[in-house]
Short mmCIF file of C-alpha atoms in Angstrom, two decimals:
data_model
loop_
_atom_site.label_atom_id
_atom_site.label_comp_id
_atom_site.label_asym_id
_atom_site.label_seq_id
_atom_site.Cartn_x
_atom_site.Cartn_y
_atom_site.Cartn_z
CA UNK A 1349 138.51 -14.73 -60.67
CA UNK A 1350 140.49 -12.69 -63.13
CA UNK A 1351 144.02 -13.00 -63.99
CA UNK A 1352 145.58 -10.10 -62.49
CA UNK A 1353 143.97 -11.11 -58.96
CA UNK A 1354 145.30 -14.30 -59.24
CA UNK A 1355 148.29 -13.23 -60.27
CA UNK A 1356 148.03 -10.86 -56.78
CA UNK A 1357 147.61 -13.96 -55.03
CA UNK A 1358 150.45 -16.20 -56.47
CA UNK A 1359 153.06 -13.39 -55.80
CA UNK A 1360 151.52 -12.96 -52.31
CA UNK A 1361 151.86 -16.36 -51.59
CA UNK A 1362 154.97 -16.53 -52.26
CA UNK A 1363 156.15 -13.15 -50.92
CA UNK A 1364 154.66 -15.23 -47.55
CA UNK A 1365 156.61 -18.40 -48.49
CA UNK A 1366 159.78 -16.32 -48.55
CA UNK A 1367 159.03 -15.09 -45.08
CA UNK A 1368 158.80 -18.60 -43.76
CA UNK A 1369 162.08 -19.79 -45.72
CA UNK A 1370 163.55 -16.72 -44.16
CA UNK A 1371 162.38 -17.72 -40.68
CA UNK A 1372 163.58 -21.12 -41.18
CA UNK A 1373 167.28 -20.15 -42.32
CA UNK A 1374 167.13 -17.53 -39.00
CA UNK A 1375 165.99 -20.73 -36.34
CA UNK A 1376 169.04 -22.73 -37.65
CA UNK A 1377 171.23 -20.20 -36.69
CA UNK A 1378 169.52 -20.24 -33.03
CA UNK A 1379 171.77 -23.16 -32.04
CA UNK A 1380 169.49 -25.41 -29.37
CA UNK A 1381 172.39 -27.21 -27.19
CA UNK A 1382 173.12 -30.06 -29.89
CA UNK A 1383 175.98 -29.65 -32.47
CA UNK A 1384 175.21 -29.29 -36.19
CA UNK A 1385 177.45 -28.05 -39.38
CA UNK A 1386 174.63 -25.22 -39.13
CA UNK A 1387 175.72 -23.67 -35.96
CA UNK A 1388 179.48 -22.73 -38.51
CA UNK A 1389 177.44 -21.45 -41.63
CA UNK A 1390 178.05 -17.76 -40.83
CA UNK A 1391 181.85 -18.35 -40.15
CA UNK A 1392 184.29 -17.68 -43.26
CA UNK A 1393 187.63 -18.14 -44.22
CA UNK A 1394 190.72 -16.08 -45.92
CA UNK A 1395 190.84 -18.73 -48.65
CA UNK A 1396 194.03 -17.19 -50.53
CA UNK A 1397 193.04 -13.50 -50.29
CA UNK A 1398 188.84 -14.74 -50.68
CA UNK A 1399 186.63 -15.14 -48.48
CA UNK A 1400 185.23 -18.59 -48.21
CA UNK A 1401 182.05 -20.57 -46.74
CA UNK A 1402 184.02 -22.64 -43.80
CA UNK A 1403 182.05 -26.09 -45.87
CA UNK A 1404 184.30 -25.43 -48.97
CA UNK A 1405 187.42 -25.45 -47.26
CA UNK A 1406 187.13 -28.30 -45.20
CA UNK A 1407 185.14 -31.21 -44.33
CA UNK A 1408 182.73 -30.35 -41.51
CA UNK A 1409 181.65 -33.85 -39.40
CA UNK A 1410 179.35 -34.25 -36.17
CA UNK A 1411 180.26 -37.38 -34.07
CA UNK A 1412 178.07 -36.54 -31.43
CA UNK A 1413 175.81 -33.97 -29.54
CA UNK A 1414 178.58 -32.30 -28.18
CA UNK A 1415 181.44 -32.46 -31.04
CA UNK A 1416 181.80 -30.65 -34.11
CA UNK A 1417 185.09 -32.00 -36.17
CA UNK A 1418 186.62 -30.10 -38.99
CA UNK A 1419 188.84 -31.62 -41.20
CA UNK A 1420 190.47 -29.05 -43.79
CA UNK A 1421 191.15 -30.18 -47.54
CA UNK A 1422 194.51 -28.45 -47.05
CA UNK A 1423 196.85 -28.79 -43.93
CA UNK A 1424 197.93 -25.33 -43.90
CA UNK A 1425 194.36 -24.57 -43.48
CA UNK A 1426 194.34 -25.58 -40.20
CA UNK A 1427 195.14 -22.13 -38.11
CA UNK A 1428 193.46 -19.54 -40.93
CA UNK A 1429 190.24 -21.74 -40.01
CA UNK A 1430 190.86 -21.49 -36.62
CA UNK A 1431 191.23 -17.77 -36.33
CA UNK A 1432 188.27 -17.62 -38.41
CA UNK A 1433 186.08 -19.11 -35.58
CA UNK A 1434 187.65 -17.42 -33.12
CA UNK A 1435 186.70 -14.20 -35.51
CA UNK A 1436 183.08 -15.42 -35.65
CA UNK A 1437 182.70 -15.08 -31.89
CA UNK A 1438 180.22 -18.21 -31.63
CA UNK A 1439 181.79 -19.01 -28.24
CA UNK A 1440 183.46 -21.87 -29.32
CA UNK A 1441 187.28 -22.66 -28.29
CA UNK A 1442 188.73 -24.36 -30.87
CA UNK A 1443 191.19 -27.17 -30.76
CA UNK A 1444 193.86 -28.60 -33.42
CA UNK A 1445 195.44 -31.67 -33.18
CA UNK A 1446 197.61 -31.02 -36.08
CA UNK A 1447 195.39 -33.24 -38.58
CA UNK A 1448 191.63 -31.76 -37.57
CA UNK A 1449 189.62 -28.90 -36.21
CA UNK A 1450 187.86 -30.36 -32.66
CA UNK A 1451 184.81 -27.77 -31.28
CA UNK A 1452 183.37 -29.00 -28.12
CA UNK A 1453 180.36 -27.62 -28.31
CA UNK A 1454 179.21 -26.48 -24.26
CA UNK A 1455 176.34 -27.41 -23.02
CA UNK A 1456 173.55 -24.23 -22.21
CA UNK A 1457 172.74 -22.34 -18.99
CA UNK A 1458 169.28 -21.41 -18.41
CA UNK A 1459 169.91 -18.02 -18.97
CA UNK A 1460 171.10 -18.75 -22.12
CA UNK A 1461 168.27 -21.36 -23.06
CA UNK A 1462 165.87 -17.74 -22.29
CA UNK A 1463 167.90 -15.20 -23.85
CA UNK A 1464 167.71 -18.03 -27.30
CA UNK A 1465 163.96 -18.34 -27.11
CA UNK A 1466 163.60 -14.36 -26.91
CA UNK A 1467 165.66 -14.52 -29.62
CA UNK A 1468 163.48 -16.94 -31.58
CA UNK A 1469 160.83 -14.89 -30.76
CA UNK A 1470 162.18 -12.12 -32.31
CA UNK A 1471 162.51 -14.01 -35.27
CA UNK A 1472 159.21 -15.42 -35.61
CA UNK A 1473 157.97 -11.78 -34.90
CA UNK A 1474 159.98 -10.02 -37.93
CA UNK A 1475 158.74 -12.99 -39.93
CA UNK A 1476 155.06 -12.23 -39.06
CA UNK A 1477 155.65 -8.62 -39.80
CA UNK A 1478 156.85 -9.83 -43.49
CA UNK A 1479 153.44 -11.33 -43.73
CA UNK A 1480 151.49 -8.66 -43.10
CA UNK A 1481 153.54 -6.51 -45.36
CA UNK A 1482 152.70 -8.97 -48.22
CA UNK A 1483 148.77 -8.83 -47.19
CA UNK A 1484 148.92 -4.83 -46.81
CA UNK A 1485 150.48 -5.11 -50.86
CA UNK A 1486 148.25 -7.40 -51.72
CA UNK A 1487 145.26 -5.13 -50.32
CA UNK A 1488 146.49 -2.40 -51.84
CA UNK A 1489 146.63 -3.91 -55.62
CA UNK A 1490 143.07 -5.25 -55.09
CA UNK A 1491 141.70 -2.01 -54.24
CA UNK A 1492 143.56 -0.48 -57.30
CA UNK A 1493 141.55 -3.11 -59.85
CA UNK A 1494 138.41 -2.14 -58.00
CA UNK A 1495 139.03 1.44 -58.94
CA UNK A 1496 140.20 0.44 -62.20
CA UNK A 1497 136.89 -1.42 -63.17
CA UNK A 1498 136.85 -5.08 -61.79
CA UNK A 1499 133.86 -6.55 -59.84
CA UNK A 1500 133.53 -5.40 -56.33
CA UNK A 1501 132.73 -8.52 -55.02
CA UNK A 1502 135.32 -10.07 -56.48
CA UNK A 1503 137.64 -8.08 -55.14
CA UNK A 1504 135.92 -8.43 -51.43
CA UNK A 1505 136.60 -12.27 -52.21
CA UNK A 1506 140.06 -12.06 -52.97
CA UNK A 1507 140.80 -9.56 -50.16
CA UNK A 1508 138.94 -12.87 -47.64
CA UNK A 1509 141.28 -15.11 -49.94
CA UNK A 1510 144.91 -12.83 -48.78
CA UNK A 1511 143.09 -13.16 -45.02
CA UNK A 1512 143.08 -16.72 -45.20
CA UNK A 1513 145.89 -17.01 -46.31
CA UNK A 1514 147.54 -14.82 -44.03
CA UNK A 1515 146.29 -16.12 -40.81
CA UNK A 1516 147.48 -19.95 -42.25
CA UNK A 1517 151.18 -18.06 -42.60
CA UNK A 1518 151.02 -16.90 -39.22
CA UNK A 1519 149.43 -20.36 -37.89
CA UNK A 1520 152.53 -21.84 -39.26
CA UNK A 1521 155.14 -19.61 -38.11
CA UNK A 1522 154.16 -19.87 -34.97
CA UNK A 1523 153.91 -23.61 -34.80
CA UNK A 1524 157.50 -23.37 -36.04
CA UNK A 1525 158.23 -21.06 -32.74
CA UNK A 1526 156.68 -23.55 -30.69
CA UNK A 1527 158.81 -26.30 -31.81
CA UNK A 1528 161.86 -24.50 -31.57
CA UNK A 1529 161.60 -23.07 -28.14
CA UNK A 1530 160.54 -27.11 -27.25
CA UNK A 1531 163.72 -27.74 -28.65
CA UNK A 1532 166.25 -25.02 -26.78
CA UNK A 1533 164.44 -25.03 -23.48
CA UNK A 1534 165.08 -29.03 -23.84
CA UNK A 1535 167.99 -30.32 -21.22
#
């Protein structure tokens, strides 16, 4: 193969590899019923007139499946966080004990375990959608070196290449989809 077609295929691949990175950072977000620091990574803080990632003003601890703890590097921190999750509307009622940050996290209805794996869905859809956007690119710079001069049947090869590669993308996402919606529809 020549270099510019497998230069096509590197950046392809990795366009596609960005869409499952993507995918991944989205179905962290999708909270499944069990605590995790991920559940507080969109929430931030007035740090002194900045706003700051929740994890670099305090110390963010999960005891169990139902308890997120927070305890801030700096007492007076204790209410701006607060506020700040109250701001993120995640559903969570904070509590303060004066010396940490307690989140009970509540456990999920069933309408809410459904209305999360639509949401995955959704997710794994716009992810597939990236994927086909890198293979329609990719397409369309192969048939540009065939009218430029290279081989046709190279270029028939490397368009068969993008395919394969392609429907392994979409194989994984939605094996990623499947494990996920295991995971919230699981009581």
């Amino acid at each position: 193969m020549t270099e510019e077609i497998e230069f096509i295929l590197d950046s392809t691949r990795e366009s596609m590899e960005g869409s499952i990175a993507h995918l991944e950072k989205s179905f962290l977000n999708i909270r499944a019923g069990k605590a995790s620091p991920a559940m507080l990574g969109s929430v931030f803080v007035d740090y002194y007139g900045s706003a700051s990632p929740l994890s670099q003003v305090s110390k963010i601890s999960v005891p169990d499946a139902r308890t997120i703890t927070l305890q801030p590097f700096e007492k007076n921190m204790l209410h701006p966080i607060e506020k700040a999750i109250m701001v993120a509307n995640l559903g969570f009622n904070p509590m303060n004990n004066g010396d940490v940050i307690i989140i009970s996290v509540p456990p999920l209805t069933e309408d809410r375990r459904r209305e999360l794996a639509k949401q995955a869905k959704s997710e794994a859809e716009d992810a597939k959608i990236g994927i086909r956007n890198a293979r329609k690119e990719a397409n369309t710079e192969i048939k540009k070196l065939e009218k430029d001069g290279t081989s046709e049947d190279l270029c028939k090869n490397a368009e068969e290449e993008v395919q394969i590669l392609t429907n392994n993308y979409i194989k994984k996402i939605d094996e990623y989809l499947v494990h996920k919606e295991a995971e919230i529809m699981k009581v």
